[in-house]
Short mmCIF file of N, CA and C and ligand atoms in Angstrom, two decimals:
data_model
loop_
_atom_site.label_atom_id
_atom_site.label_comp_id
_atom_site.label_asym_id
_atom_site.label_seq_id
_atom_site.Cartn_x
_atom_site.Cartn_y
_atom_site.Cartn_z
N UNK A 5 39.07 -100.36 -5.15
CA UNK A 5 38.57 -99.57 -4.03
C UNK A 5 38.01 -98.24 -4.55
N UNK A 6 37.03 -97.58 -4.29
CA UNK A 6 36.11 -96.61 -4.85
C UNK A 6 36.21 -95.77 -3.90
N UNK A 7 36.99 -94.68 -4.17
CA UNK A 7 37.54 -93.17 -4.25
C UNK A 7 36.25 -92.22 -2.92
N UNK A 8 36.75 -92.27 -2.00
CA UNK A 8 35.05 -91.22 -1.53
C UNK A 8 34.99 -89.89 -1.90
N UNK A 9 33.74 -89.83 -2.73
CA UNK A 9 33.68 -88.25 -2.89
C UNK A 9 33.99 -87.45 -1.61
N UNK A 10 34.67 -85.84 -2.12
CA UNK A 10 34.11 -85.28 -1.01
C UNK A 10 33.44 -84.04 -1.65
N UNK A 11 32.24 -83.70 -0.63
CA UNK A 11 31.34 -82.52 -1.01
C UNK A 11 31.98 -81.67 -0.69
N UNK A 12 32.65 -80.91 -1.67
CA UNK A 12 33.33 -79.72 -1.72
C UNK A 12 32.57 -78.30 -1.96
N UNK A 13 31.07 -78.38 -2.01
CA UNK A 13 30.69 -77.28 -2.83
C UNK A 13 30.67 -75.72 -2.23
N UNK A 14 31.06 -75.87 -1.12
CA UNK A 14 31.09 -74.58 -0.19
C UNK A 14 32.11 -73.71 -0.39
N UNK A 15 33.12 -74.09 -1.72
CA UNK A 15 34.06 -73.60 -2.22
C UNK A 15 33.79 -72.58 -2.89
N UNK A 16 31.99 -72.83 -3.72
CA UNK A 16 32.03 -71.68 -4.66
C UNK A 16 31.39 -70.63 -4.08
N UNK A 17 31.10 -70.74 -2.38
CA UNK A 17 30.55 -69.04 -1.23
C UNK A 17 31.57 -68.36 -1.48
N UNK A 18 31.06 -66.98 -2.06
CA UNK A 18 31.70 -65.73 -1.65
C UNK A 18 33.08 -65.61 -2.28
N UNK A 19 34.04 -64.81 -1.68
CA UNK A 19 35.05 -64.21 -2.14
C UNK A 19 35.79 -65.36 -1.59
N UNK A 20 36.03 -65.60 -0.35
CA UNK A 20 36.78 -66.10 0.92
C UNK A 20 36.27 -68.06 0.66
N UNK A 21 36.59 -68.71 0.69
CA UNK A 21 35.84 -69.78 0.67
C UNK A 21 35.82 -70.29 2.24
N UNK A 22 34.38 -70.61 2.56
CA UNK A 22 33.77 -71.11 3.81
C UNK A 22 34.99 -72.97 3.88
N UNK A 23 35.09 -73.06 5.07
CA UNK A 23 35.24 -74.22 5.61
C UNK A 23 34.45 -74.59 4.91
N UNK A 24 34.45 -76.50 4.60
CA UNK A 24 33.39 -76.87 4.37
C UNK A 24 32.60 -77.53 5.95
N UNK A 25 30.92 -77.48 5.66
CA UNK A 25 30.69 -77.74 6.95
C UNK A 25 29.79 -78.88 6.20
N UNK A 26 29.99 -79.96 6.99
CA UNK A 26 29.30 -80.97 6.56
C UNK A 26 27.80 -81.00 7.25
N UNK A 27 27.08 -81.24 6.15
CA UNK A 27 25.25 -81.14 5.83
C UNK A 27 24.97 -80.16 5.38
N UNK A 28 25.99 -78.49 5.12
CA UNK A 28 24.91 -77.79 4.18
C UNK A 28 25.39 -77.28 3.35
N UNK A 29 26.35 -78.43 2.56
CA UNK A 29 26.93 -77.72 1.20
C UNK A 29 25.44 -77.84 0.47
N UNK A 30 24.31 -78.41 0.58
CA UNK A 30 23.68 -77.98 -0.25
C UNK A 30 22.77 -76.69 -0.15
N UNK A 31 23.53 -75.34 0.53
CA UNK A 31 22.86 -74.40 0.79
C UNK A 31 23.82 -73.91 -0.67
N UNK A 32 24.90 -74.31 -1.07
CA UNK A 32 25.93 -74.12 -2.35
C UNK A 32 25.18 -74.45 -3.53
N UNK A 33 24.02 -76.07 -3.62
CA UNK A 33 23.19 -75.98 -4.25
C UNK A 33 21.85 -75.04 -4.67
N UNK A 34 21.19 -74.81 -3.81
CA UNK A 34 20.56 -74.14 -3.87
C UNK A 34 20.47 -72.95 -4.47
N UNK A 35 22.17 -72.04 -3.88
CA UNK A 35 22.33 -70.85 -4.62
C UNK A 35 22.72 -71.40 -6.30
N UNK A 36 22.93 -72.42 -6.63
CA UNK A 36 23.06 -72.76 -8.17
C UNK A 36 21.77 -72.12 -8.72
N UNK A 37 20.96 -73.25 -7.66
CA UNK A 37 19.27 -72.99 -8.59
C UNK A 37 19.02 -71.49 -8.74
N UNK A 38 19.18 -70.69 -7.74
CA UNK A 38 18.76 -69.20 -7.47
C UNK A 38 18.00 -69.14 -6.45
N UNK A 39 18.43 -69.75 -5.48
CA UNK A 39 17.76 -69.06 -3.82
C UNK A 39 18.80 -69.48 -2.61
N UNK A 40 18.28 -68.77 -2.23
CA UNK A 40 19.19 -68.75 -0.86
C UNK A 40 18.06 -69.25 0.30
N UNK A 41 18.73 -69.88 0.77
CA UNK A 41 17.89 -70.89 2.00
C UNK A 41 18.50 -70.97 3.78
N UNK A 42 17.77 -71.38 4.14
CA UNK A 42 18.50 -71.35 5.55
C UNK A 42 17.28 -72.44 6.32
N UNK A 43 18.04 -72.93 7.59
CA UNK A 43 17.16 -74.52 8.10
C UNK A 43 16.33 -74.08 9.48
N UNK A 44 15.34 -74.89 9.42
CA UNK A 44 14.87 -74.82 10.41
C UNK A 44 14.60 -75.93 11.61
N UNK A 45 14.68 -76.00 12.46
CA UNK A 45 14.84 -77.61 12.89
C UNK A 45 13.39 -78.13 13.53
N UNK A 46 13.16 -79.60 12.56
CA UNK A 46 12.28 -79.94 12.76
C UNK A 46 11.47 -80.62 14.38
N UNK A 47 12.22 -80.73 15.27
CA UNK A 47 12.11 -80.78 16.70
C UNK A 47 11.56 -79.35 17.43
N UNK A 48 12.15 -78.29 17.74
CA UNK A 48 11.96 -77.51 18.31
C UNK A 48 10.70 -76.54 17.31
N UNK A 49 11.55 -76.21 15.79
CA UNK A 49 11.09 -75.19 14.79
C UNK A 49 11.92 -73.87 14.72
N UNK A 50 13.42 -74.16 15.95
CA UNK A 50 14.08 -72.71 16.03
C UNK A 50 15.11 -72.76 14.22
N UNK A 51 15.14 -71.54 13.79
CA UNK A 51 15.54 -70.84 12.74
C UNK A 51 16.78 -70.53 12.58
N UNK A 52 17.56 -71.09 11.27
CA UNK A 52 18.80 -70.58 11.30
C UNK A 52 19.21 -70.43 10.00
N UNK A 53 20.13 -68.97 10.06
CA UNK A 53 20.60 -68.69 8.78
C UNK A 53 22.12 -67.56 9.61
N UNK A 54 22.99 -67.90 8.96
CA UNK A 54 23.20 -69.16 8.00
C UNK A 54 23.00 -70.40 8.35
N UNK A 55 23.02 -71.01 7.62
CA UNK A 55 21.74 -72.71 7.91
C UNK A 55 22.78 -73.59 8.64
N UNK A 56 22.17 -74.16 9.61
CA UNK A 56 22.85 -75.07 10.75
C UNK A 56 22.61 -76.36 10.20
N UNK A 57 23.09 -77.27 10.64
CA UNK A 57 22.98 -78.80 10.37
C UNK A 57 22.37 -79.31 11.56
N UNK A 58 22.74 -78.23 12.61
CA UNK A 58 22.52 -79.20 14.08
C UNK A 58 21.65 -77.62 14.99
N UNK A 59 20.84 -78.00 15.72
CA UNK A 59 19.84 -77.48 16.52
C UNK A 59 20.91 -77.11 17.44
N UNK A 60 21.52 -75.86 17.69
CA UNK A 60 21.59 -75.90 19.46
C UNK A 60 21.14 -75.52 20.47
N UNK A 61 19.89 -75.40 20.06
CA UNK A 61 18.94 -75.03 21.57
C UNK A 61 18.20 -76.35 21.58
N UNK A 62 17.78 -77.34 20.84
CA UNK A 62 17.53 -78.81 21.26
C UNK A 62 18.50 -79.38 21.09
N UNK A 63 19.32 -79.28 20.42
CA UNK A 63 20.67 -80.64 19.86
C UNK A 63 19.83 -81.97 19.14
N UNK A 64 18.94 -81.50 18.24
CA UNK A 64 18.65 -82.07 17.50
C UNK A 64 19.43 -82.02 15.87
N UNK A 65 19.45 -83.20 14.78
CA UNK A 65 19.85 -83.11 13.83
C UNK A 65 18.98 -83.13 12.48
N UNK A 66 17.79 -82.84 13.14
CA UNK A 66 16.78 -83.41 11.96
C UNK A 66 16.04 -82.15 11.29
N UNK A 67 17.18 -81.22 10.24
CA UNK A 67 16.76 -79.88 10.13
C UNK A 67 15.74 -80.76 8.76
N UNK A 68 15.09 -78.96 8.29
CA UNK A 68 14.16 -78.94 7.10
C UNK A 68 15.15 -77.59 6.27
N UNK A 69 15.04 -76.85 4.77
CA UNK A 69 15.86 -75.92 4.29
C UNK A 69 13.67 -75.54 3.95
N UNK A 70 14.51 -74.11 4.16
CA UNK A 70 13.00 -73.20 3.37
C UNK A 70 14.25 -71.79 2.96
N UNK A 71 12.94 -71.23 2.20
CA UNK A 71 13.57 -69.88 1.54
C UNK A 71 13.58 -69.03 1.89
N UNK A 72 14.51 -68.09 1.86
CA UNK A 72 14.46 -66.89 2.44
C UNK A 72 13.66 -65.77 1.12
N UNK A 73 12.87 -65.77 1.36
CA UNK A 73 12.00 -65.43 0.22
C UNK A 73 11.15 -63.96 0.76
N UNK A 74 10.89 -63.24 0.21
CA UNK A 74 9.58 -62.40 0.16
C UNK A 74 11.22 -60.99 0.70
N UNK A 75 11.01 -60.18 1.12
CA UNK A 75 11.32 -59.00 1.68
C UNK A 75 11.50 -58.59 3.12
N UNK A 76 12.62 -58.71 3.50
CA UNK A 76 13.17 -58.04 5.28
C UNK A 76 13.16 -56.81 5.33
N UNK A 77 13.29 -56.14 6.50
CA UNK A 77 13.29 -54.89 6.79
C UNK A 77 14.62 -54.39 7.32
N UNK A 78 14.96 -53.51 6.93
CA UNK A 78 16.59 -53.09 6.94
C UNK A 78 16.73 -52.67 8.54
N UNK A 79 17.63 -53.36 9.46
CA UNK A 79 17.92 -53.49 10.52
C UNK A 79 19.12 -51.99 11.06
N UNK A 80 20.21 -52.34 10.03
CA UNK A 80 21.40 -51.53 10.62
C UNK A 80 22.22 -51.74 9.68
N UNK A 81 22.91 -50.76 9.13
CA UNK A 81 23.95 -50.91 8.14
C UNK A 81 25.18 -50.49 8.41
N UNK A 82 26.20 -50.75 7.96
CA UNK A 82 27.43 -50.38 8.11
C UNK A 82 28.27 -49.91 7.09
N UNK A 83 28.97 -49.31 6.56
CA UNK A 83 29.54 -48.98 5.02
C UNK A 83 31.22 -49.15 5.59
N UNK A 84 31.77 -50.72 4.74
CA UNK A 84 32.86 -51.00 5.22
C UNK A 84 34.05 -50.12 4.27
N UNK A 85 35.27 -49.58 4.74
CA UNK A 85 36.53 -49.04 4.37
C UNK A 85 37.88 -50.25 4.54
N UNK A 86 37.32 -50.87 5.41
CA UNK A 86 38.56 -51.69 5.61
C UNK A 86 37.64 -53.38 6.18
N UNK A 87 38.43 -54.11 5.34
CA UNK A 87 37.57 -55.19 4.90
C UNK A 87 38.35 -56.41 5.85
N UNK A 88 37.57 -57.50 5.72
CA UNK A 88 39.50 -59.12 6.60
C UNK A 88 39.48 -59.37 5.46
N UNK A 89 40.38 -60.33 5.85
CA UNK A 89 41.92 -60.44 4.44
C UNK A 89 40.98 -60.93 3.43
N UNK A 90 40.79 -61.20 2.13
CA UNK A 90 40.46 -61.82 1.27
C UNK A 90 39.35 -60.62 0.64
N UNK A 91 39.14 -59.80 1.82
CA UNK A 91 38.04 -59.31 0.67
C UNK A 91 38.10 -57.59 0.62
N UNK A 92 40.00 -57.49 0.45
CA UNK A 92 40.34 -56.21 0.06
C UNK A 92 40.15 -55.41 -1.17
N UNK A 93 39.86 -56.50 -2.21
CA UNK A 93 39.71 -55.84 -3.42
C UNK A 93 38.06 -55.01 -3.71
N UNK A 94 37.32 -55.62 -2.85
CA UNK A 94 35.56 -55.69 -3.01
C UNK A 94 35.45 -53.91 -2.01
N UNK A 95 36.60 -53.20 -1.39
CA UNK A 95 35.82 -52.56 -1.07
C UNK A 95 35.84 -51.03 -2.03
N UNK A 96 35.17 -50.80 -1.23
CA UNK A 96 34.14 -49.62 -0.01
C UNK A 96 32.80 -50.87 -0.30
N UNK A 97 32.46 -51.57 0.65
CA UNK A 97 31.14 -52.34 0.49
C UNK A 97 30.28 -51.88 2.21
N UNK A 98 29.00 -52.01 1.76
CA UNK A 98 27.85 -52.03 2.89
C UNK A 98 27.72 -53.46 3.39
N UNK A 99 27.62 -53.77 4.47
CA UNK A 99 26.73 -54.82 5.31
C UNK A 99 25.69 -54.14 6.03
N UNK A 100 24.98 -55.19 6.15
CA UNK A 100 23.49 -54.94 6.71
C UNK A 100 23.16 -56.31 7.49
N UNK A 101 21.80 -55.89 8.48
CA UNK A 101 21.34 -57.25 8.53
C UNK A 101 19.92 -56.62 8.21
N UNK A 102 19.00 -57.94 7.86
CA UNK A 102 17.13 -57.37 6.96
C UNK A 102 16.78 -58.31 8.25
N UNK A 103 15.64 -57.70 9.18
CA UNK A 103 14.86 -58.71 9.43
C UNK A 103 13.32 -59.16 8.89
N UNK A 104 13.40 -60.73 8.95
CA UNK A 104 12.29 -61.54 8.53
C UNK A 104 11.77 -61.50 9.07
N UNK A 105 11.78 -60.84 10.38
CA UNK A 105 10.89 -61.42 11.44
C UNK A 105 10.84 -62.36 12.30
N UNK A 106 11.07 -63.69 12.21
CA UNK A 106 11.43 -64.82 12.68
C UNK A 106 12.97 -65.30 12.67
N UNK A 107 13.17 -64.49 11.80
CA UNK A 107 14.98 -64.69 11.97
C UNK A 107 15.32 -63.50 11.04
N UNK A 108 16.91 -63.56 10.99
CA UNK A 108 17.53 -62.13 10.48
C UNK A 108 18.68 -62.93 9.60
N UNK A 109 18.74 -61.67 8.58
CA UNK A 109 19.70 -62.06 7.53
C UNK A 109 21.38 -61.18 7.78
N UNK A 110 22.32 -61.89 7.61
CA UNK A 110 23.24 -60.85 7.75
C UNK A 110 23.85 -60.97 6.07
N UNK A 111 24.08 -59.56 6.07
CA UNK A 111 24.98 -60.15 4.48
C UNK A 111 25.46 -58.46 3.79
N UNK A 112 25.49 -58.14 2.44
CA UNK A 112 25.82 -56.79 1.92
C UNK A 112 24.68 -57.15 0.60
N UNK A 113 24.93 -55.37 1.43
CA UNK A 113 23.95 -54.43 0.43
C UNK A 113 24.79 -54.50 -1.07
N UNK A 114 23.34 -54.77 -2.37
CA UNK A 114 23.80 -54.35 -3.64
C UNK A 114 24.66 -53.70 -3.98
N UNK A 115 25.65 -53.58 -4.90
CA UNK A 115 25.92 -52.17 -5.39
C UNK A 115 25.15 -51.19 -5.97
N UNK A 116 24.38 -51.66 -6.72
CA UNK A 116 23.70 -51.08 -7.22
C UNK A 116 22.70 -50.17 -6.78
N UNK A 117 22.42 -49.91 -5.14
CA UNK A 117 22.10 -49.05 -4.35
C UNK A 117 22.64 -48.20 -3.19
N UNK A 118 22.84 -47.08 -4.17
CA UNK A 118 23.88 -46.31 -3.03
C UNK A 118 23.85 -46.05 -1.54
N UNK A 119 24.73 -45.94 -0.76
CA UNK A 119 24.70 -45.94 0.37
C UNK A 119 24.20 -44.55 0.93
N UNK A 120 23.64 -43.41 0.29
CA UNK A 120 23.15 -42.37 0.49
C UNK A 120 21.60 -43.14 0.88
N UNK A 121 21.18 -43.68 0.07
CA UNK A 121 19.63 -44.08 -0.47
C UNK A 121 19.28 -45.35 0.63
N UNK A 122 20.35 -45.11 1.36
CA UNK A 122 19.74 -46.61 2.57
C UNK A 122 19.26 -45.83 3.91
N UNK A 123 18.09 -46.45 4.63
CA UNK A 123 17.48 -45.67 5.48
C UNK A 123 17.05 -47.13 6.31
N UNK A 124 17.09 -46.97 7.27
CA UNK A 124 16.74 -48.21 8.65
C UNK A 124 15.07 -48.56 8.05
N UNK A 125 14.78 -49.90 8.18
CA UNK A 125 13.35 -49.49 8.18
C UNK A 125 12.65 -50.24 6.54
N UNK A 126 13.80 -49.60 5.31
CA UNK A 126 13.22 -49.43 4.35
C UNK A 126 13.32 -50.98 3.62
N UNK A 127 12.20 -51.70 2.99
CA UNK A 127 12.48 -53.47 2.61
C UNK A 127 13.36 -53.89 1.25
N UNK A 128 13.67 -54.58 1.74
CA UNK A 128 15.11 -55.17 0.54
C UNK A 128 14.75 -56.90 0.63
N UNK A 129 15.03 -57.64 -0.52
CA UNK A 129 15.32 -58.73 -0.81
C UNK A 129 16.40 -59.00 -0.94
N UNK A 130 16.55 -60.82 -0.40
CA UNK A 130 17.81 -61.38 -0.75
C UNK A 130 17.75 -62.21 -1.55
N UNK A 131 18.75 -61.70 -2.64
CA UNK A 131 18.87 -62.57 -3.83
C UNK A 131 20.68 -62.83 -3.80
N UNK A 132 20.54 -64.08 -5.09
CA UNK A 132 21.84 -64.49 -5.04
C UNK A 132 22.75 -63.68 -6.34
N UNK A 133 23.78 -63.60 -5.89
CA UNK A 133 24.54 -62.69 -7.09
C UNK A 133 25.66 -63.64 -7.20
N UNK A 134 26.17 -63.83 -8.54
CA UNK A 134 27.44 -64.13 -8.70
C UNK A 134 28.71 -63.15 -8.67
N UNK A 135 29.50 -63.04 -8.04
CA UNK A 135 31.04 -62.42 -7.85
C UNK A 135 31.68 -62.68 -9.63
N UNK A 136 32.51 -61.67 -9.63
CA UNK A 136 33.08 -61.27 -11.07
C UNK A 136 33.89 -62.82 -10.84
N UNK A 137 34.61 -63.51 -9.90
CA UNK A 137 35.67 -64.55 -10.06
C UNK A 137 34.34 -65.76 -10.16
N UNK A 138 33.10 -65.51 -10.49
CA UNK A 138 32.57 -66.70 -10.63
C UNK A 138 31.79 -67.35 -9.69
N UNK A 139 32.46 -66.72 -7.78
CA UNK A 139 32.14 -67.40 -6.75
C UNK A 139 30.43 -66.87 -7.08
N UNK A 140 30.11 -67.69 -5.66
CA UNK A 140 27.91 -67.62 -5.49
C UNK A 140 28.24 -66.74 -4.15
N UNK A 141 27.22 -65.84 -4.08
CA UNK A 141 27.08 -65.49 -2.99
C UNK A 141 25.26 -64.79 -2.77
N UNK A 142 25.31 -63.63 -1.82
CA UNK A 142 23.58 -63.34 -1.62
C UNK A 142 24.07 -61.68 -1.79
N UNK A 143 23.14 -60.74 -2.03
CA UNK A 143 23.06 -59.44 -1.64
C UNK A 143 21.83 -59.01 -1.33
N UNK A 144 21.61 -57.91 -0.81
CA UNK A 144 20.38 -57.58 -0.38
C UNK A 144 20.03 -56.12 -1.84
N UNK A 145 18.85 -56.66 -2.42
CA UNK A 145 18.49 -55.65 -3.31
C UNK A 145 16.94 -55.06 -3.03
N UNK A 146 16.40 -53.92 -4.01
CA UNK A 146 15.56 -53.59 -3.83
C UNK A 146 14.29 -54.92 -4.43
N UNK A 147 13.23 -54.64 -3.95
CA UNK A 147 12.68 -55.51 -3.81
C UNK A 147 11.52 -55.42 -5.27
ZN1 LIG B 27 15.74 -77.68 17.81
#
């Protein structure tokens, strides 16, 4: 009898490991390659990130993955002091959301750009960074 895999790869998001959600551990792939992706559903065309498996404004299942590519515009930031459980060691960290325009990213700002030097407005890319324990995750850097 032959063993069923299971797609575990949503293990290596972030600090915290995501549930796994079945259809987009390969958004886990992707960040291997070096991009971060999110779906769009091929019925309607509505946009989702983090990437859905399932449409819920049609309840369709028949997504497409594209890239979150090119540069958002810095929405609203926050500079966290007190973090949920798992991701006490990571702080003083920024979240933000960038919008694309057609959809919005939520996620944290680089370190590598101080939280003095952030201004509403100003464009950042999302790229994928690896965490010191190895995990994949995204940050928003200069562009
Ligand atoms: Zn749809």
């Amino acid at each position: 009898m032959a063993e069923k895999e299971v797609d575990d790869r949503f293990k290596r998001f972030g600090t915290v490991s995501f549930t796994a959600i079945t259809g987009i551990n390969d958004f886990i792939g992707y960040l291997e390659g070096g991009t971060v992706m999110g779906t769009t559903c091929k019925a309607c065309g509505a946009i989702y990130f983090p990437p859905r498996s399932d449409c819920f404004r049609c309840l369709n299942s028949n997504m497409a993955w594209f890239e979150v590519s090119g540069t958002g515009r810095l929405l609203s930031f926050s500079e966290l002091n007190y973090g949920p459980v798992g991701f006490e060691d990571d702080l003083p960290y920024t979240i933000a959301l960038l919008d694309y325009g057609e959809y919005r990213v939520f996620g944290r700002i680089s370190r590598d750009i101080h939280y003095e030097n952030l201004n509403v407005g100003m464009e950042l890319r999302t790229e994928v960074t690896a965490l010191p324990n190895g995990q994949l995750s995204y940050a928003f850097k200069r562009p």
